[in-house]
Short mmCIF file of C-alpha atoms in Angstrom, two decimals:
data_model
loop_
_atom_site.label_atom_id
_atom_site.label_comp_id
_atom_site.label_asym_id
_atom_site.label_seq_id
_atom_site.Cartn_x
_atom_site.Cartn_y
_atom_site.Cartn_z
CA UNK F 1 93.93 90.21 129.80
CA UNK F 2 95.14 89.68 133.40
CA UNK F 3 98.85 89.18 134.06
CA UNK F 4 98.12 86.07 136.15
CA UNK F 5 95.26 84.04 134.57
CA UNK F 6 93.05 82.09 136.94
CA UNK F 7 93.87 78.37 136.70
CA UNK F 8 91.14 75.96 135.71
CA UNK F 9 90.19 73.37 138.34
CA UNK F 10 91.39 69.79 138.03
CA UNK F 11 88.08 68.79 136.46
CA UNK F 12 86.85 71.98 134.72
CA UNK F 13 83.12 72.44 134.44
CA UNK F 14 81.66 74.69 131.74
CA UNK F 15 78.23 74.73 133.40
CA UNK F 16 79.68 76.30 136.53
CA UNK F 17 81.37 79.01 134.44
CA UNK F 18 78.07 79.70 132.67
CA UNK F 19 76.39 80.11 136.07
CA UNK F 20 79.19 82.43 137.17
CA UNK F 21 78.62 84.55 134.07
CA UNK F 22 74.88 84.77 134.78
CA UNK F 23 75.52 85.64 138.42
CA UNK F 24 77.89 88.46 137.50
CA UNK F 25 75.41 89.74 134.91
CA UNK F 26 72.60 89.74 137.51
CA UNK F 27 74.86 91.57 139.96
CA UNK F 28 75.22 94.42 137.45
CA UNK F 29 78.91 93.85 136.82
CA UNK F 30 78.26 93.58 133.06
CA UNK F 31 75.56 94.84 130.71
CA UNK F 32 75.29 91.68 128.56
CA UNK F 33 75.87 87.97 129.04
CA UNK F 34 78.40 88.05 126.19
CA UNK F 35 80.48 90.63 128.09
CA UNK F 36 80.38 88.51 131.25
CA UNK F 37 81.43 85.38 129.38
CA UNK F 38 84.21 87.23 127.58
CA UNK F 39 85.56 88.60 130.86
CA UNK F 40 85.60 85.12 132.42
CA UNK F 41 87.39 83.72 129.38
CA UNK F 42 90.05 86.43 129.60
CA UNK F 43 90.43 85.89 133.34
CA UNK F 44 91.39 82.31 132.45
CA UNK F 45 93.88 83.49 129.84
CA UNK F 46 91.68 82.86 126.79
CA UNK F 47 90.79 85.41 124.09
CA UNK F 48 87.13 84.31 123.78
CA UNK F 49 84.38 82.20 125.32
CA UNK F 50 84.71 79.76 122.41
CA UNK F 51 88.44 79.37 123.11
CA UNK F 52 87.70 78.72 126.79
CA UNK F 53 85.15 76.03 125.83
CA UNK F 54 87.71 74.35 123.59
CA UNK F 55 90.32 74.45 126.34
CA UNK F 56 87.94 72.83 128.82
CA UNK F 57 86.98 70.12 126.34
CA UNK F 58 90.64 69.36 125.68
CA UNK F 59 91.41 69.24 129.41
CA UNK F 60 88.62 66.70 129.93
CA UNK F 61 89.94 64.64 127.02
CA UNK F 62 93.39 64.69 128.63
CA UNK F 63 91.91 63.65 131.96
CA UNK F 64 90.35 60.60 130.34
CA UNK F 65 88.38 58.18 132.50
CA UNK F 66 90.36 57.69 135.75
CA UNK F 67 87.37 56.61 137.86
CA UNK F 68 86.50 53.94 135.31
CA UNK F 69 90.15 52.85 135.05
CA UNK F 70 90.45 52.43 138.82
CA UNK F 71 87.18 50.55 138.99
CA UNK F 72 88.31 48.21 136.24
CA UNK F 73 91.51 47.59 138.20
CA UNK F 74 89.40 46.55 141.19
CA UNK F 75 87.27 44.27 139.05
CA UNK F 76 90.34 42.68 137.49
CA UNK F 77 92.31 42.42 140.72
CA UNK F 78 89.54 41.02 142.92
CA UNK F 79 87.49 39.21 140.30
CA UNK F 80 89.29 35.95 141.04
CA UNK F 81 89.39 36.35 144.80
CA UNK F 82 87.43 33.15 145.42
CA UNK F 83 89.49 31.02 143.02
CA UNK F 84 92.45 28.78 143.97
CA UNK F 85 95.85 30.43 143.92
CA UNK F 86 94.61 34.02 144.17
CA UNK F 87 96.89 36.27 146.24
CA UNK F 88 95.54 39.34 148.00
CA UNK F 89 97.15 42.72 147.21
CA UNK F 90 99.51 44.07 149.83
CA UNK F 91 99.03 47.37 151.60
CA UNK F 92 101.31 49.21 149.18
CA UNK F 93 99.42 48.03 146.12
CA UNK F 94 96.08 49.05 147.62
CA UNK F 95 97.40 52.52 148.40
CA UNK F 96 98.18 53.04 144.73
CA UNK F 97 94.48 52.77 143.93
CA UNK F 98 92.43 53.55 147.06
CA UNK F 99 92.17 56.36 149.57
CA UNK F 100 89.50 58.33 151.44
CA UNK F 101 86.31 56.63 152.60
CA UNK F 102 85.41 52.95 152.81
CA UNK F 103 87.41 50.91 152.11
CA UNK F 104 90.15 53.53 152.20
CA UNK F 105 89.55 54.29 155.88
CA UNK F 106 91.05 50.91 156.65
CA UNK F 107 94.19 51.93 154.78
CA UNK F 108 94.59 55.02 156.93
CA UNK F 109 94.36 52.84 159.98
CA UNK F 110 96.95 50.45 158.58
CA UNK F 111 94.50 47.55 158.45
CA UNK F 112 94.58 46.67 154.77
CA UNK F 113 93.27 43.19 155.56
CA UNK F 114 89.85 44.66 156.31
CA UNK F 115 89.73 46.37 152.93
CA UNK F 116 90.75 43.13 151.20
CA UNK F 117 88.02 41.24 153.04
CA UNK F 118 85.38 43.81 152.09
CA UNK F 119 86.40 43.80 148.43
CA UNK F 120 86.73 40.03 148.27
CA UNK F 121 83.07 39.63 149.25
CA UNK F 122 82.16 41.45 146.03
CA UNK F 123 84.28 39.29 143.73
CA UNK F 124 81.55 36.91 142.60
CA UNK F 125 79.27 39.80 141.63
CA UNK F 126 82.00 41.70 139.78
CA UNK F 127 82.86 38.74 137.57
CA UNK F 128 79.49 39.17 135.83
CA UNK F 129 80.71 42.43 134.30
CA UNK F 130 79.97 46.15 134.56
CA UNK F 131 77.25 48.06 132.72
CA UNK F 132 78.28 51.71 132.72
CA UNK F 133 75.42 54.16 133.44
CA UNK F 134 77.34 57.43 133.88
CA UNK F 135 81.03 58.01 133.15
CA UNK F 136 82.27 61.44 134.17
CA UNK F 137 86.07 61.55 134.46
CA UNK F 138 86.10 61.49 138.25
CA UNK F 139 82.62 60.09 139.00
CA UNK F 140 81.17 56.86 137.72
CA UNK F 141 78.00 54.84 138.17
CA UNK F 142 77.58 51.29 136.90
CA UNK F 143 75.34 48.27 137.31
CA UNK F 144 76.87 44.98 138.35
CA UNK F 145 74.85 41.86 139.13
CA UNK F 146 71.75 43.66 140.39
CA UNK F 147 73.71 46.32 142.30
CA UNK F 148 74.39 49.98 141.63
CA UNK F 149 78.09 50.74 142.01
CA UNK F 150 79.29 54.33 142.46
CA UNK F 151 82.96 55.31 142.38
CA UNK F 152 84.70 58.68 142.88
CA UNK F 153 88.34 59.42 142.05
CA UNK F 154 90.79 62.09 143.20
CA UNK F 155 91.35 64.98 140.75
CA UNK F 156 95.14 64.63 141.06
CA UNK F 157 97.18 61.83 139.53
CA UNK F 158 97.19 58.86 140.15
CA UNK F 159 93.45 59.50 140.65
CA UNK F 160 92.94 57.03 143.47
CA UNK F 161 89.39 56.12 144.42
CA UNK F 162 88.05 58.26 147.26
CA UNK F 163 84.66 56.57 147.45
CA UNK F 164 83.15 53.22 146.53
CA UNK F 165 79.50 52.42 147.28
CA UNK F 166 77.33 49.45 146.34
CA UNK F 167 73.55 49.54 146.58
CA UNK F 168 71.02 46.79 145.88
CA UNK F 169 68.95 48.12 142.99
CA UNK F 170 65.46 47.72 141.66
CA UNK F 171 66.25 44.66 139.57
CA UNK F 172 66.35 42.71 142.83
CA UNK F 173 62.97 43.97 144.08
CA UNK F 174 60.23 41.34 144.03
CA UNK F 175 57.76 43.33 146.15
CA UNK F 176 54.69 43.74 143.93
CA UNK F 177 53.42 46.66 146.03
CA UNK F 178 55.92 49.02 144.34
CA UNK F 179 55.27 47.83 140.78
CA UNK F 180 52.90 50.71 139.91
CA UNK F 181 53.83 53.66 142.16
CA UNK F 182 51.50 56.65 142.44
CA UNK F 183 52.87 60.09 141.50
CA UNK F 184 51.94 63.54 142.77
CA UNK F 185 53.57 66.94 142.65
CA UNK F 186 53.40 70.64 143.31
CA UNK F 187 54.71 73.54 141.28
CA UNK F 188 56.10 73.36 137.74
CA UNK F 189 57.96 70.04 137.88
CA UNK F 190 60.67 69.94 135.15
CA UNK F 191 60.47 67.07 132.70
CA UNK F 192 64.03 66.05 133.62
CA UNK F 193 63.00 65.75 137.28
CA UNK F 194 59.97 63.59 136.46
CA UNK F 195 62.14 61.30 134.36
CA UNK F 196 64.84 61.08 137.05
CA UNK F 197 62.19 60.25 139.66
CA UNK F 198 60.85 57.43 137.50
CA UNK F 199 64.22 55.90 136.61
CA UNK F 200 65.70 56.44 140.07
CA UNK F 201 62.72 54.83 141.79
CA UNK F 202 63.06 51.70 139.65
CA UNK F 203 66.85 51.64 139.55
CA UNK F 204 67.35 51.89 143.31
CA UNK F 205 64.39 49.75 144.40
CA UNK F 206 62.60 52.32 146.56
CA UNK F 207 59.36 52.46 148.49
CA UNK F 208 59.06 56.22 148.08
CA UNK F 209 61.06 59.06 146.54
CA UNK F 210 60.74 62.84 146.62
CA UNK F 211 62.71 65.24 144.43
CA UNK F 212 62.48 69.02 144.76
CA UNK F 213 64.11 72.14 143.40
CA UNK F 214 63.98 75.89 143.64
CA UNK F 215 65.86 79.17 143.48
CA UNK F 216 65.94 82.15 145.86
CA UNK F 217 62.64 83.98 145.59
CA UNK F 218 61.14 81.33 143.30
CA UNK F 219 58.06 79.20 143.78
CA UNK F 220 59.89 75.87 143.72
CA UNK F 221 58.56 72.45 142.78
CA UNK F 222 58.24 68.99 144.34
CA UNK F 223 57.55 65.56 142.83
CA UNK F 224 56.63 62.55 145.00
CA UNK F 225 56.69 58.99 143.66
CA UNK F 226 55.72 55.84 145.53
CA UNK F 227 54.47 55.13 149.01
CA UNK F 228 54.74 56.72 152.43
CA UNK F 229 53.54 53.46 153.98
CA UNK F 230 53.24 50.20 152.05
CA UNK F 231 51.24 48.34 154.68
CA UNK F 232 48.53 51.02 154.66
CA UNK F 233 48.91 51.64 150.90
CA UNK F 234 49.39 55.33 151.72
CA UNK F 235 50.62 57.27 148.67
CA UNK F 236 53.59 59.56 149.15
CA UNK F 237 52.76 63.27 149.04
CA UNK F 238 55.06 66.29 148.51
CA UNK F 239 54.36 67.33 152.11
CA UNK F 240 55.41 64.11 153.82
CA UNK F 241 58.22 64.39 156.37
CA UNK F 242 61.46 62.39 156.24
CA UNK F 243 64.50 61.98 158.49
CA UNK F 244 67.15 64.28 156.99
CA UNK F 245 70.16 62.11 157.68
CA UNK F 246 73.44 63.96 157.14
CA UNK F 247 71.73 67.14 155.95
CA UNK F 248 70.93 67.86 159.59
CA UNK F 249 74.59 68.77 160.06
CA UNK F 250 74.08 71.81 157.87
CA UNK F 251 71.33 73.05 160.18
CA UNK F 252 73.74 72.66 163.09
CA UNK F 253 76.54 74.44 161.23
CA UNK F 254 74.27 77.37 160.36
CA UNK F 255 73.15 77.68 163.98
CA UNK F 256 76.78 77.82 165.12
CA UNK F 257 77.58 80.40 162.44
CA UNK F 258 74.71 82.54 163.73
CA UNK F 259 76.23 82.39 167.21
CA UNK F 260 79.55 83.44 165.68
CA UNK F 261 77.87 86.33 163.82
CA UNK F 262 76.30 87.45 167.12
CA UNK F 263 79.79 87.33 168.71
CA UNK F 264 78.65 84.80 171.28
CA UNK F 265 81.27 82.37 169.95
CA UNK F 266 84.60 83.05 168.25
CA UNK F 267 85.22 80.89 165.21
CA UNK F 268 88.84 80.24 166.21
CA UNK F 269 88.09 79.85 169.92
CA UNK F 270 89.00 76.53 171.51
CA UNK F 271 85.72 74.61 171.65
CA UNK F 272 86.29 73.85 175.32
CA UNK F 273 85.94 77.57 176.06
CA UNK F 274 82.23 77.20 175.34
CA UNK F 275 81.46 73.60 176.37
CA UNK F 276 80.04 73.14 179.86
CA UNK F 277 78.22 69.79 179.96
CA UNK F 278 81.05 67.81 178.35
CA UNK F 279 84.61 68.60 177.30
CA UNK F 280 86.92 67.54 174.48
CA UNK F 281 89.98 65.50 175.36
CA UNK F 282 92.02 67.85 173.16
CA UNK F 283 91.91 71.42 174.50
CA UNK F 284 93.35 72.82 171.26
CA UNK F 285 90.45 71.84 168.97
CA UNK F 286 88.73 74.97 167.69
CA UNK F 287 85.16 75.71 166.67
CA UNK F 288 86.35 76.18 163.08
CA UNK F 289 87.89 72.70 163.09
CA UNK F 290 84.69 71.12 164.37
CA UNK F 291 82.67 72.86 161.64
CA UNK F 292 85.09 71.60 158.96
CA UNK F 293 85.14 68.01 160.28
CA UNK F 294 88.77 68.56 161.25
CA UNK F 295 88.52 68.26 165.04
CA UNK F 296 89.26 64.55 165.32
CA UNK F 297 86.41 63.76 167.77
CA UNK F 298 85.50 60.07 167.88
CA UNK F 299 81.98 58.75 167.20
CA UNK F 300 80.08 57.08 170.03
CA UNK F 301 81.29 53.59 170.88
CA UNK F 302 80.01 50.75 168.67
CA UNK F 303 76.62 49.60 169.87
CA UNK F 304 75.71 53.06 171.11
CA UNK F 305 75.29 54.91 167.81
CA UNK F 306 71.59 54.15 167.42
CA UNK F 307 68.81 54.21 169.99
CA UNK F 308 65.02 54.20 170.21
CA UNK F 309 65.11 57.71 171.73
CA UNK F 310 67.82 60.35 171.64
CA UNK F 311 70.05 60.15 174.75
CA UNK F 312 72.12 62.93 176.27
CA UNK F 313 75.64 63.39 174.96
CA UNK F 314 77.15 62.74 178.38
CA UNK F 315 75.38 59.38 178.55
CA UNK F 316 76.82 58.45 175.16
CA UNK F 317 80.41 59.49 175.83
CA UNK F 318 80.84 60.28 179.49
CA UNK F 319 82.15 63.70 180.56
CA UNK F 320 85.05 63.76 178.06
CA UNK F 321 84.77 63.26 174.29
CA UNK F 322 87.82 61.35 172.97
CA UNK F 323 89.75 62.92 170.08
CA UNK F 324 91.81 60.05 168.66
CA UNK F 325 90.92 60.50 164.97
CA UNK F 326 93.57 63.16 164.53
CA UNK F 327 92.96 66.85 163.87
CA UNK F 328 92.58 67.61 160.19
CA UNK F 329 91.79 64.02 159.27
CA UNK F 330 88.33 64.81 157.90
CA UNK F 331 87.12 61.55 159.47
CA UNK F 332 85.69 62.70 162.78
CA UNK F 333 82.03 61.71 163.13
CA UNK F 334 81.94 63.10 166.64
CA UNK F 335 82.82 66.67 165.69
CA UNK F 336 79.19 67.61 165.23
CA UNK F 337 78.24 65.89 168.45
CA UNK F 338 80.45 68.45 170.17
CA UNK F 339 78.74 71.27 168.26
CA UNK F 340 75.35 69.89 169.34
CA UNK F 341 76.35 70.40 172.96
CA UNK F 342 78.09 73.71 172.26
CA UNK F 343 74.85 75.20 170.90
CA UNK F 344 72.91 74.07 173.97
CA UNK F 345 75.59 75.27 176.40
CA UNK F 346 76.00 78.69 174.80
CA UNK F 347 72.27 79.41 174.41
CA UNK F 348 71.20 77.90 177.71
CA UNK F 349 68.38 75.97 176.03
CA UNK F 350 68.06 72.52 174.55
CA UNK F 351 69.47 71.98 171.08
CA UNK F 352 66.12 71.66 169.27
CA UNK F 353 64.73 74.87 170.81
CA UNK F 354 67.90 76.82 170.02
CA UNK F 355 68.12 75.61 166.41
CA UNK F 356 64.44 76.34 165.81
CA UNK F 357 64.98 79.91 167.00
CA UNK F 358 68.24 80.42 165.10
CA UNK F 359 67.50 78.65 161.80
CA UNK F 360 64.14 76.91 161.30
CA UNK F 361 61.94 79.79 162.41
CA UNK F 362 63.65 82.59 160.46
CA UNK F 363 63.55 80.53 157.25
CA UNK F 364 59.89 79.56 157.66
CA UNK F 365 60.67 75.83 157.95
CA UNK F 366 57.36 75.07 159.65
CA UNK F 367 57.37 71.41 158.58
CA UNK F 368 60.66 70.70 160.37
CA UNK F 369 61.39 69.53 163.90
CA UNK F 370 63.68 67.36 166.01
CA UNK F 371 61.53 64.59 167.57
CA UNK F 372 63.09 62.55 170.35
CA UNK F 373 62.20 59.29 168.58
CA UNK F 374 60.71 58.00 165.34
CA UNK F 375 57.43 59.99 165.06
CA UNK F 376 55.08 57.04 164.61
CA UNK F 377 52.00 59.08 165.52
CA UNK F 378 52.72 61.88 163.06
CA UNK F 379 50.36 61.40 160.08
CA UNK F 380 52.84 63.22 157.82
CA UNK F 381 55.86 61.08 158.77
CA UNK F 382 56.91 58.36 156.35
CA UNK F 383 57.51 54.75 157.30
CA UNK F 384 61.09 53.66 156.75
CA UNK F 385 61.99 50.47 154.85
CA UNK F 386 64.86 48.10 154.28
CA UNK F 387 65.24 45.86 151.22
CA UNK F 388 65.57 42.22 152.23
CA UNK F 389 67.75 39.75 150.26
CA UNK F 390 64.59 38.11 148.90
CA UNK F 391 63.59 41.42 147.28
CA UNK F 392 60.81 42.45 149.68
CA UNK F 393 60.58 45.78 151.48
CA UNK F 394 59.99 45.54 155.24
CA UNK F 395 59.63 48.34 157.84
CA UNK F 396 62.87 49.59 159.41
CA UNK F 397 61.55 51.42 162.45
CA UNK F 398 63.31 50.24 165.56
CA UNK F 399 66.10 52.79 165.94
CA UNK F 400 67.28 56.22 164.91
CA UNK F 401 70.60 57.96 165.25
CA UNK F 402 71.72 58.58 168.80
CA UNK F 403 73.30 61.92 167.85
CA UNK F 404 70.34 64.23 167.36
CA UNK F 405 72.08 66.93 165.35
CA UNK F 406 73.76 64.58 162.88
CA UNK F 407 70.53 63.07 161.65
CA UNK F 408 67.69 64.07 163.94
CA UNK F 409 65.93 66.60 161.72
CA UNK F 410 62.55 65.52 160.32
CA UNK F 411 61.57 67.74 157.45
CA UNK F 412 59.83 68.17 154.12
CA UNK F 413 61.43 68.62 150.72
CA UNK F 414 60.01 72.14 150.49
CA UNK F 415 61.58 73.07 153.83
CA UNK F 416 64.98 71.81 152.68
CA UNK F 417 64.67 73.95 149.56
CA UNK F 418 63.91 76.92 151.82
CA UNK F 419 67.06 76.14 153.74
CA UNK F 420 69.23 75.56 150.68
CA UNK F 421 68.18 78.79 148.98
CA UNK F 422 68.03 80.91 152.13
CA UNK F 423 70.64 79.80 154.68
CA UNK F 424 73.15 82.46 153.64
CA UNK F 425 70.57 85.22 154.25
CA UNK F 426 70.84 84.49 157.97
CA UNK F 427 74.53 85.43 158.04
CA UNK F 428 76.76 88.39 157.22
CA UNK F 429 77.93 88.11 153.60
CA UNK F 430 81.56 87.61 154.58
CA UNK F 431 80.79 84.76 156.96
CA UNK F 432 78.50 83.06 154.42
CA UNK F 433 81.30 83.23 151.84
CA UNK F 434 83.78 81.85 154.35
CA UNK F 435 81.48 78.88 154.94
CA UNK F 436 81.96 77.93 151.29
CA UNK F 437 85.77 78.03 151.32
CA UNK F 438 87.35 74.58 151.72
CA UNK F 439 89.51 73.79 154.71
CA UNK F 440 93.06 73.03 153.56
CA UNK F 441 93.12 69.74 155.43
CA UNK F 442 89.62 68.33 154.90
CA UNK F 443 88.55 70.28 151.77
CA UNK F 444 85.22 70.86 153.55
CA UNK F 445 83.76 74.29 154.23
CA UNK F 446 82.13 75.39 157.46
CA UNK F 447 79.59 72.56 157.36
CA UNK F 448 79.26 72.36 153.58
CA UNK F 449 80.98 69.71 151.47
CA UNK F 450 82.24 71.30 148.29
CA UNK F 451 82.85 70.30 144.69
CA UNK F 452 84.24 73.51 143.26
CA UNK F 453 84.80 71.97 139.84
CA UNK F 454 81.07 71.19 139.64
CA UNK F 455 80.05 74.51 141.19
CA UNK F 456 78.14 72.90 144.07
CA UNK F 457 77.96 72.70 147.84
CA UNK F 458 76.22 69.66 149.27
CA UNK F 459 75.56 67.29 152.13
CA UNK F 460 73.99 63.85 152.23
CA UNK F 461 73.52 60.90 154.52
CA UNK F 462 71.44 57.86 155.32
CA UNK F 463 70.42 55.78 158.27
CA UNK F 464 67.66 53.45 159.43
CA UNK F 465 64.70 53.85 157.11
CA UNK F 466 65.79 56.90 155.19
CA UNK F 467 68.24 58.85 153.04
CA UNK F 468 68.59 62.53 152.24
CA UNK F 469 70.65 64.73 149.95
CA UNK F 470 70.83 68.50 149.36
CA UNK F 471 72.78 70.28 146.61
CA UNK F 472 73.16 74.06 146.29
CA UNK F 473 74.72 75.91 143.34
CA UNK F 474 77.63 78.13 144.32
CA UNK F 475 76.81 80.59 141.57
CA UNK F 476 73.11 81.18 142.13
CA UNK F 477 71.96 79.36 145.31
CA UNK F 478 69.71 77.15 143.21
CA UNK F 479 68.90 74.06 145.32
CA UNK F 480 67.87 70.46 144.65
CA UNK F 481 66.76 67.87 147.20
CA UNK F 482 66.28 64.10 147.18
CA UNK F 483 64.55 62.18 149.99
CA UNK F 484 63.61 58.52 150.27
CA UNK F 485 62.32 56.20 152.98
CA UNK F 486 64.98 53.55 152.43
CA UNK F 487 68.65 53.54 153.49
CA UNK F 488 70.41 53.93 150.13
CA UNK F 489 72.77 56.41 148.45
CA UNK F 490 70.66 58.90 146.46
CA UNK F 491 73.10 61.77 145.96
CA UNK F 492 73.22 61.08 142.23
CA UNK F 493 69.48 61.68 141.77
CA UNK F 494 69.36 65.33 142.75
CA UNK F 495 72.71 65.86 141.04
CA UNK F 496 71.16 64.62 137.78
CA UNK F 497 68.28 67.08 138.17
CA UNK F 498 70.68 69.90 139.12
CA UNK F 499 72.95 69.28 136.14
CA UNK F 500 70.01 69.43 133.74
CA UNK F 501 69.31 72.96 134.83
CA UNK F 502 66.14 72.49 136.86
#
């Protein structure tokens, strides 16, 4: 037994340890799965795999239900916001319960009034009560008055909420065109995936939904449910292309890592050493910090973040990109805008051409590209939708993101599986491993967002007419993808499929 046992994470996950045991068995480190499991148990200071399981179960019992507790505080505290005599919580009280993303970003900026206003708008809905759908200790999903509410809590006490998202769900949809969605698939679609597609489609109120999964060297599978275009009654197919909001950043990160592997860029070089078309206001920001969302680069000015066609970076920002978010903040939407330009400046070609050569081509992602605008003439491109307050789905086609690399990739589910299972093969093993180590300030890897307790790396995002999510297992590079043609949070859908061992 080791002198210094490995500590369990804040929210231990037995599934991740099982995957680690299988990975070490496949690598030839052990001759049987029992030996691999026993070694992992002893590395954590336990005499057997059974003892390790019991320890994990007791730790989870001790952890309790912090996400649910914080959400109930919000419901209780803001439930009477529109009644006479209600007093808003002060900044200090909010900080005891909220941090991280919206509404926590307002707290970091010292503008608690904005958070109070945002939460107050939800008071009438919250009074109708919560129906809990999923209650992990640090992650919770619930229904409330026709909305899906998702909450995430910090692993450390006092377990403040790091994320709070509300999405109008299927109960509010009155559009009869989605009442009986067609279904198609390819490969051996797991039963859990088919069920998740059915429930997720109805729960979230979608026009179309694609789920996919696969492992390195495997055949993979895809299931498509719903419609690529409601007006034309065009059924969604596994091969339809979607805007890969958010996930596009991973393509950018991998392209930069390839330049680092080729010694054309140093990972700890100041980014300004390689930028030619624009410069950062802060000369000290490094390439590593940009990759880990720690560079502090501002997003484009309000009103310039979406456009009908992708503009140049200089036209969005001017010659200098402001860096007022603070290095290490983890809230720097412009960091990847700088990497967009860095790739173009270093390679001497436009971003899309460079990324195709560095990433898309080598991985065989033939269904992926970076169009300059919404590809209306592409017969394989989906139509994007927005859910109106009256419950109807209407096209959402006018704009797309102005920052090409952050959300400009159009791709298929199968191509994203190719990326998720194969990206590390493009890099030296040491650099690929480094990409999956969290930055001490942002807890983000080199492009990848990490949940070490769950054994996953991931990225997700949404924008006009679409949402995308990609999850990759840290133990075996198994990947799951979710794509839809409506702006809505869908990260939980591929996570459900992933957790059921697809």
